[in-house]
mmCIF file of C-alpha atoms and ligand atoms in Angstrom:
data_model
loop_
_atom_site.group_PDB
_atom_site.id
_atom_site.type_symbol
_atom_site.label_atom_id
_atom_site.label_comp_id
_atom_site.label_asym_id
_atom_site.label_seq_id
_atom_site.Cartn_x
_atom_site.Cartn_y
_atom_site.Cartn_z
ATOM 1 C CA UNK Z 1 -17.112 -2.013 -17.528
ATOM 2 C CA UNK Z 2 -17.196 -1.568 -13.377
ATOM 3 C CA UNK Z 3 -16.218 1.614 -11.858
ATOM 4 C CA UNK Z 4 -14.045 0.209 -8.656
ATOM 5 C CA UNK Z 5 -15.113 0.971 -5.071
ATOM 6 C CA UNK Z 6 -12.891 1.779 -3.112
ATOM 7 C CA UNK Z 7 -14.024 2.150 0.720
ATOM 8 C CA UNK Z 8 -12.543 2.385 3.699
ATOM 9 C CA UNK Z 9 -14.299 0.604 6.411
ATOM 10 C CA UNK Z 10 -13.080 3.160 9.826
ATOM 11 C CA UNK Z 11 -15.489 0.532 12.828
ATOM 12 C CA UNK Z 12 -14.665 2.075 16.093
ATOM 13 C CA UNK Z 13 -10.908 4.264 15.130
ATOM 14 C CA UNK Z 14 -10.690 8.064 14.846
ATOM 15 C CA UNK Z 15 -11.829 10.823 16.977
ATOM 16 C CA UNK Z 16 -13.386 13.487 15.466
ATOM 17 C CA UNK Z 17 -10.531 15.550 15.274
ATOM 18 C CA UNK Z 18 -8.930 13.251 13.312
ATOM 19 C CA UNK Z 19 -11.219 11.862 11.264
ATOM 20 C CA UNK Z 20 -12.081 15.749 9.961
ATOM 21 C CA UNK Z 21 -8.280 15.625 9.646
ATOM 22 C CA UNK Z 22 -8.067 12.892 7.502
ATOM 23 C CA UNK Z 23 -11.022 14.003 4.744
ATOM 24 C CA UNK Z 24 -8.319 17.961 5.062
ATOM 25 C CA UNK Z 25 -5.702 15.728 4.217
ATOM 26 C CA UNK Z 26 -7.310 13.165 1.860
ATOM 27 C CA UNK Z 27 -10.060 15.009 -0.043
ATOM 28 C CA UNK Z 28 -8.223 17.052 -3.464
ATOM 29 C CA UNK Z 29 -5.646 14.508 -3.225
ATOM 30 C CA UNK Z 30 -8.093 10.992 -4.259
ATOM 31 C CA UNK Z 31 -9.551 11.688 -7.953
ATOM 32 C CA UNK Z 32 -12.178 11.936 -9.514
ATOM 33 C CA UNK Z 33 -15.299 9.526 -8.256
ATOM 34 C CA UNK Z 34 -15.369 9.347 -12.652
ATOM 35 C CA UNK Z 35 -12.655 6.652 -11.957
ATOM 36 C CA UNK Z 36 -13.253 5.761 -9.649
ATOM 37 C CA UNK Z 37 -15.436 5.624 -6.882
ATOM 38 C CA UNK Z 38 -13.980 5.946 -3.033
ATOM 39 C CA UNK Z 39 -15.747 5.632 0.624
ATOM 40 C CA UNK Z 40 -15.430 5.890 4.834
ATOM 41 C CA UNK Z 41 -17.293 4.424 6.751
ATOM 42 C CA UNK Z 42 -17.393 6.309 9.802
ATOM 43 C CA UNK Z 43 -19.118 6.279 13.461
ATOM 44 C CA UNK Z 44 -22.384 7.414 13.581
ATOM 45 C CA UNK Z 45 -21.458 10.910 15.473
ATOM 46 C CA UNK Z 46 -18.659 12.145 13.047
ATOM 47 C CA UNK Z 47 -21.542 11.423 9.545
ATOM 48 C CA UNK Z 48 -22.687 14.961 9.997
ATOM 49 C CA UNK Z 49 -18.703 16.230 9.750
ATOM 50 C CA UNK Z 50 -17.666 14.548 7.464
ATOM 51 C CA UNK Z 51 -20.606 14.454 4.974
ATOM 52 C CA UNK Z 52 -19.809 18.518 5.419
ATOM 53 C CA UNK Z 53 -16.622 17.832 4.490
ATOM 54 C CA UNK Z 54 -16.650 15.834 1.562
ATOM 55 C CA UNK Z 55 -15.744 16.674 -1.320
ATOM 56 C CA UNK Z 56 -16.838 15.692 -5.090
ATOM 57 C CA UNK Z 57 -14.718 12.761 -5.286
ATOM 58 C CA UNK Z 58 -14.949 11.643 -1.515
ATOM 59 C CA UNK Z 59 -18.370 9.329 -0.327
ATOM 60 C CA UNK Z 60 -19.896 9.082 3.143
ATOM 61 C CA UNK Z 61 -21.173 5.970 4.536
ATOM 62 C CA UNK Z 62 -22.361 4.710 7.969
ATOM 63 C CA UNK Z 63 -21.649 1.308 9.728
ATOM 64 C CA UNK Z 64 -24.682 -0.204 10.292
ATOM 65 C CA UNK Z 65 -28.552 0.930 10.046
ATOM 66 C CA UNK Z 66 -31.935 -0.412 11.710
ATOM 67 C CA UNK Z 67 -34.626 -2.008 9.159
ATOM 68 C CA UNK Z 68 -37.308 0.073 11.178
ATOM 69 C CA UNK Z 69 -38.503 4.228 10.413
ATOM 70 C CA UNK Z 70 -38.688 4.378 14.446
ATOM 71 C CA UNK Z 71 -38.691 3.072 17.647
ATOM 72 C CA UNK Z 72 -37.876 1.605 21.679
ATOM 73 C CA UNK Z 73 -34.644 0.481 20.082
ATOM 74 C CA UNK Z 74 -32.492 2.308 22.062
ATOM 75 C CA UNK Z 75 -28.780 2.613 20.234
ATOM 76 C CA UNK Z 76 -29.529 1.897 16.561
ATOM 77 C CA UNK Z 77 -29.233 4.312 13.658
ATOM 78 C CA UNK Z 78 -32.479 5.296 11.239
ATOM 79 C CA UNK Z 79 -32.354 5.056 7.834
ATOM 80 C CA UNK Z 80 -34.635 7.352 7.704
ATOM 81 C CA UNK Z 81 -31.624 9.701 9.864
ATOM 82 C CA UNK Z 82 -28.829 8.827 7.459
ATOM 83 C CA UNK Z 83 -30.455 9.295 4.592
ATOM 84 C CA UNK Z 84 -31.331 13.505 5.867
ATOM 85 C CA UNK Z 85 -27.602 13.579 6.917
ATOM 86 C CA UNK Z 86 -26.534 13.381 3.633
ATOM 87 C CA UNK Z 87 -25.197 9.605 3.689
ATOM 88 C CA UNK Z 88 -24.382 8.303 0.914
ATOM 89 C CA UNK Z 89 -23.226 4.418 1.958
ATOM 90 C CA UNK Z 90 -23.934 1.660 4.498
ATOM 91 C CA UNK Z 91 -22.311 -1.107 5.213
ATOM 92 C CA UNK Z 92 -24.468 -4.261 6.106
ATOM 93 C CA UNK Z 93 -23.901 -7.521 7.416
ATOM 94 C CA UNK Z 94 -20.050 -7.149 8.686
ATOM 95 C CA UNK Z 95 -18.871 -10.041 10.157
ATOM 96 C CA UNK Z 96 -18.163 -8.052 13.466
ATOM 97 C CA UNK Z 97 -21.938 -7.552 13.786
ATOM 98 C CA UNK Z 98 -23.010 -10.851 12.953
ATOM 99 C CA UNK Z 99 -20.209 -12.392 15.460
ATOM 100 C CA UNK Z 100 -20.985 -9.564 18.566
ATOM 101 C CA UNK Z 101 -24.608 -7.961 17.881
ATOM 102 C CA UNK Z 102 -27.314 -11.303 16.529
ATOM 103 C CA UNK Z 103 -26.680 -9.354 13.223
ATOM 104 C CA UNK Z 104 -28.341 -12.763 10.618
ATOM 105 C CA UNK Z 105 -29.331 -13.395 6.809
ATOM 106 C CA UNK Z 106 -32.512 -12.095 8.196
ATOM 107 C CA UNK Z 107 -31.396 -8.495 9.732
ATOM 108 C CA UNK Z 108 -29.470 -8.016 6.972
ATOM 109 C CA UNK Z 109 -32.102 -8.560 4.484
ATOM 110 C CA UNK Z 110 -34.583 -6.495 6.271
ATOM 111 C CA UNK Z 111 -31.745 -3.644 6.519
ATOM 112 C CA UNK Z 112 -30.746 -4.029 2.740
ATOM 113 C CA UNK Z 113 -34.549 -2.892 1.856
ATOM 114 C CA UNK Z 114 -34.417 -0.447 4.654
ATOM 115 C CA UNK Z 115 -31.683 1.651 3.309
ATOM 116 C CA UNK Z 116 -32.723 1.121 -0.175
ATOM 117 C CA UNK Z 117 -36.225 2.842 0.938
ATOM 118 C CA UNK Z 118 -34.069 5.480 1.736
ATOM 119 C CA UNK Z 119 -31.995 6.161 -0.957
ATOM 120 C CA UNK Z 120 -28.582 4.745 1.120
ATOM 121 C CA UNK Z 121 -26.418 2.627 -0.862
ATOM 122 C CA UNK Z 122 -26.410 -0.987 1.160
ATOM 123 C CA UNK Z 123 -22.540 -2.452 1.269
ATOM 124 C CA UNK Z 124 -23.374 -6.493 1.631
ATOM 125 C CA UNK Z 125 -20.440 -7.693 3.390
ATOM 126 C CA UNK Z 126 -20.233 -11.967 2.906
ATOM 127 C CA UNK Z 127 -17.847 -14.391 3.509
ATOM 128 C CA UNK Z 128 -16.813 -17.434 5.479
ATOM 129 C CA UNK Z 129 -15.364 -18.705 8.782
ATOM 130 C CA UNK Z 130 -12.053 -20.320 8.785
ATOM 131 C CA UNK Z 131 -13.878 -24.128 9.749
ATOM 132 C CA UNK Z 132 -15.940 -23.468 6.581
ATOM 133 C CA UNK Z 133 -13.045 -22.672 4.508
ATOM 134 C CA UNK Z 134 -11.825 -25.773 5.700
ATOM 135 C CA UNK Z 135 -14.605 -27.751 5.405
ATOM 136 C CA UNK Z 136 -14.905 -27.375 1.137
ATOM 137 C CA UNK Z 137 -18.304 -25.897 1.758
ATOM 138 C CA UNK Z 138 -17.604 -22.233 1.006
ATOM 139 C CA UNK Z 139 -19.295 -21.934 -2.481
ATOM 140 C CA UNK Z 140 -22.433 -22.883 -1.178
ATOM 141 C CA UNK Z 141 -22.334 -21.445 2.417
ATOM 142 C CA UNK Z 142 -21.653 -17.880 0.394
ATOM 143 C CA UNK Z 143 -24.655 -18.185 -2.122
ATOM 144 C CA UNK Z 144 -26.878 -18.891 0.568
ATOM 145 C CA UNK Z 145 -26.082 -15.245 1.870
ATOM 146 C CA UNK Z 146 -26.320 -13.561 -0.908
ATOM 147 C CA UNK Z 147 -29.228 -15.565 -2.031
ATOM 148 C CA UNK Z 148 -31.182 -14.831 1.886
ATOM 149 C CA UNK Z 149 -29.398 -10.619 2.209
ATOM 150 C CA UNK Z 150 -31.355 -10.135 -1.459
ATOM 151 C CA UNK Z 151 -34.715 -12.060 -0.604
ATOM 152 C CA UNK Z 152 -37.481 -9.452 -2.173
ATOM 153 C CA UNK Z 153 -34.842 -7.183 -3.723
ATOM 154 C CA UNK Z 154 -35.680 -6.481 -7.323
ATOM 155 C CA UNK Z 155 -33.335 -7.159 -10.217
ATOM 156 C CA UNK Z 156 -33.300 -2.647 -10.788
ATOM 157 C CA UNK Z 157 -32.458 -2.110 -6.913
ATOM 158 C CA UNK Z 158 -29.289 -3.896 -7.178
ATOM 159 C CA UNK Z 159 -27.688 -1.440 -9.043
ATOM 160 C CA UNK Z 160 -28.201 0.524 -6.046
ATOM 161 C CA UNK Z 161 -26.159 -2.608 -3.540
ATOM 162 C CA UNK Z 162 -21.720 -4.160 -2.983
ATOM 163 C CA UNK Z 163 -20.807 -7.010 -2.293
ATOM 164 C CA UNK Z 164 -17.563 -7.262 0.149
ATOM 165 C CA UNK Z 165 -16.250 -11.054 -0.252
ATOM 166 C CA UNK Z 166 -14.881 -10.389 3.158
ATOM 167 C CA UNK Z 167 -13.566 -13.996 4.650
ATOM 168 C CA UNK Z 168 -13.196 -14.280 8.457
ATOM 169 C CA UNK Z 169 -10.223 -15.766 8.993
ATOM 170 C CA UNK Z 170 -8.969 -13.169 6.220
ATOM 171 C CA UNK Z 171 -9.864 -9.743 8.891
ATOM 172 C CA UNK Z 172 -7.978 -8.045 10.819
ATOM 173 C CA UNK Z 173 -5.340 -10.914 10.630
ATOM 174 C CA UNK Z 174 -2.913 -10.142 8.059
ATOM 175 C CA UNK Z 175 -3.824 -12.776 6.166
ATOM 176 C CA UNK Z 176 -4.894 -11.716 2.912
ATOM 177 C CA UNK Z 177 -6.791 -14.691 0.007
ATOM 178 C CA UNK Z 178 -4.502 -14.938 -2.116
ATOM 179 C CA UNK Z 179 -5.777 -12.667 -5.721
ATOM 180 C CA UNK Z 180 -7.153 -16.363 -6.791
ATOM 181 C CA UNK Z 181 -8.644 -17.536 -3.750
ATOM 182 C CA UNK Z 182 -10.253 -13.817 -3.406
ATOM 183 C CA UNK Z 183 -11.543 -13.382 -7.464
ATOM 184 C CA UNK Z 184 -12.665 -17.183 -6.757
ATOM 185 C CA UNK Z 185 -15.749 -16.440 -4.446
ATOM 186 C CA UNK Z 186 -16.263 -13.582 -6.020
ATOM 187 C CA UNK Z 187 -16.896 -14.969 -8.787
ATOM 188 C CA UNK Z 188 -19.043 -18.061 -6.884
ATOM 189 C CA UNK Z 189 -21.215 -14.695 -5.977
ATOM 190 C CA UNK Z 190 -21.699 -12.787 -9.700
ATOM 191 C CA UNK Z 191 -22.981 -17.029 -10.749
ATOM 192 C CA UNK Z 192 -24.910 -16.591 -7.464
ATOM 193 C CA UNK Z 193 -26.151 -12.919 -8.604
ATOM 194 C CA UNK Z 194 -26.618 -14.554 -12.215
ATOM 195 C CA UNK Z 195 -28.761 -17.456 -10.660
ATOM 196 C CA UNK Z 196 -30.780 -14.946 -9.017
ATOM 197 C CA UNK Z 197 -31.917 -12.601 -11.565
ATOM 198 C CA UNK Z 198 -29.694 -12.419 -14.532
ATOM 199 C CA UNK Z 199 -26.238 -12.440 -17.070
ATOM 200 C CA UNK Z 200 -26.844 -8.346 -17.386
ATOM 201 C CA UNK Z 201 -27.572 -7.767 -13.696
ATOM 202 C CA UNK Z 202 -24.024 -10.179 -13.082
ATOM 203 C CA UNK Z 203 -22.202 -8.246 -14.865
ATOM 204 C CA UNK Z 204 -23.426 -5.086 -13.680
ATOM 205 C CA UNK Z 205 -23.315 -6.138 -10.012
ATOM 206 C CA UNK Z 206 -20.029 -4.672 -8.035
ATOM 207 C CA UNK Z 207 -17.834 -7.147 -5.938
ATOM 208 C CA UNK Z 208 -15.317 -5.729 -3.827
ATOM 209 C CA UNK Z 209 -12.771 -7.904 -1.300
ATOM 210 C CA UNK Z 210 -11.974 -7.150 2.305
ATOM 211 C CA UNK Z 211 -9.290 -8.615 4.483
ATOM 212 C CA UNK Z 212 -6.193 -7.247 5.287
ATOM 213 C CA UNK Z 213 -6.024 -5.610 1.761
ATOM 214 C CA UNK Z 214 -3.225 -3.206 2.273
ATOM 215 C CA UNK Z 215 -0.839 -1.103 -0.302
ATOM 216 C CA UNK Z 216 1.256 -3.548 -0.786
ATOM 217 C CA UNK Z 217 -1.172 -6.543 -1.988
ATOM 218 C CA UNK Z 218 -3.966 -4.303 -3.673
ATOM 219 C CA UNK Z 219 -2.738 -3.915 -6.814
ATOM 220 C CA UNK Z 220 -2.845 -7.620 -7.577
ATOM 221 C CA UNK Z 221 -6.583 -8.287 -5.327
ATOM 222 C CA UNK Z 222 -7.783 -5.531 -7.706
ATOM 223 C CA UNK Z 223 -6.036 -7.067 -10.796
ATOM 224 C CA UNK Z 224 -8.862 -9.693 -11.194
ATOM 225 C CA UNK Z 225 -11.558 -10.077 -13.167
ATOM 226 C CA UNK Z 226 -14.498 -9.885 -10.448
ATOM 227 C CA UNK Z 227 -13.166 -7.712 -7.916
ATOM 228 C CA UNK Z 228 -14.224 -4.036 -8.534
ATOM 229 C CA UNK Z 229 -13.134 -2.638 -5.747
ATOM 230 C CA UNK Z 230 -11.900 -3.676 -1.496
ATOM 231 C CA UNK Z 231 -13.393 -2.450 1.676
ATOM 232 C CA UNK Z 232 -10.340 -2.286 3.957
ATOM 233 C CA UNK Z 233 -10.150 -1.662 7.539
ATOM 234 C CA UNK Z 234 -6.714 -1.194 9.153
ATOM 235 C CA UNK Z 235 -4.910 0.113 5.835
ATOM 236 C CA UNK Z 236 -7.395 2.963 5.599
ATOM 237 C CA UNK Z 237 -6.795 4.370 8.653
ATOM 238 C CA UNK Z 238 -3.614 5.981 7.218
ATOM 239 C CA UNK Z 239 -4.197 8.981 4.867
ATOM 240 C CA UNK Z 240 -1.178 8.635 2.801
ATOM 241 C CA UNK Z 241 -2.057 4.593 2.025
ATOM 242 C CA UNK Z 242 -5.740 5.548 2.096
ATOM 243 C CA UNK Z 243 -4.945 7.771 -0.848
ATOM 244 C CA UNK Z 244 -2.788 5.248 -2.746
ATOM 245 C CA UNK Z 245 -5.598 2.314 -2.176
ATOM 246 C CA UNK Z 246 -7.648 5.103 -4.219
ATOM 247 C CA UNK Z 247 -5.530 5.125 -6.887
ATOM 248 C CA UNK Z 248 -4.560 1.288 -7.247
ATOM 249 C CA UNK Z 249 -8.563 1.181 -8.213
ATOM 250 C CA UNK Z 250 -8.513 3.588 -11.158
ATOM 251 C CA UNK Z 251 -8.568 1.596 -14.102
ATOM 252 C CA UNK Z 252 -6.063 2.183 -16.558
HETATM 253 P P1 LIG L 1 -8.958 -5.601 7.520
HETATM 254 O O1 LIG L 1 -10.141 -5.511 8.111
HETATM 255 O O2 LIG L 1 -8.980 -4.591 6.197
HETATM 256 O O3 LIG L 1 -9.260 -4.502 9.096
HETATM 257 O O4 LIG L 1 -8.424 -6.692 7.690
HETATM 258 C C1 LIG L 1 -11.785 -5.389 7.044
HETATM 259 C C2 LIG L 1 -13.093 -5.238 7.120
HETATM 260 O O5 LIG L 1 -13.510 -5.710 8.693
HETATM 261 O O6 LIG L 1 -13.774 -4.796 5.792
#
């Protein structure tokens, strides 16, 4: 059975004080990683503070990584440094970065390979716009994103990767995909992995749903067969809500 992974994507929210306070409030309330994995992905300047305070049950992730070891890339973050800080996960290819910071399928692929080289676990975001959904080509679009993301990634490396299916029309809009819609595309992603690798690899792959996940809808989303967790923006900023949603990920 795949273990659920519940990850908060804090985006550009919370001061250092607020972030530390959050961890102090939730650290002893989230269940053990044996039952469910819980992660918070924070702004780079507070990564060190977060890693220092993470318990055995809470892991820390970054929201971006560059694909080169070092160089003249003003404002970017290296995998070397993230690994040195003790960061576990890194979000790659979030739709906000694709839309606003020129992230492409090609850079997503390079970043995944760079993260893997430094033992950082990529949370790879894919998902369609409203236009694509309405045109009826979601399956082809998302499959192509998955295929391009994984170019040159071996089957043994796949176990380090988590996919997050995040329909762009559901992010920050309050419009959650229905459990059926979310499940359908998560299943398509699993089928794509099976086509590219093997049935075994597809069965092991963890696929999160993201887009307006909150305390009132997480249970029914996680009840879907091919949804193995959630990537949560807005609702993950509230300590009690985060703890509730992580607990919802414990498999009964
Ligand atoms: P949201 O964001 O939960 O606020 O919709 C999700 C995401 O962008 O990862």
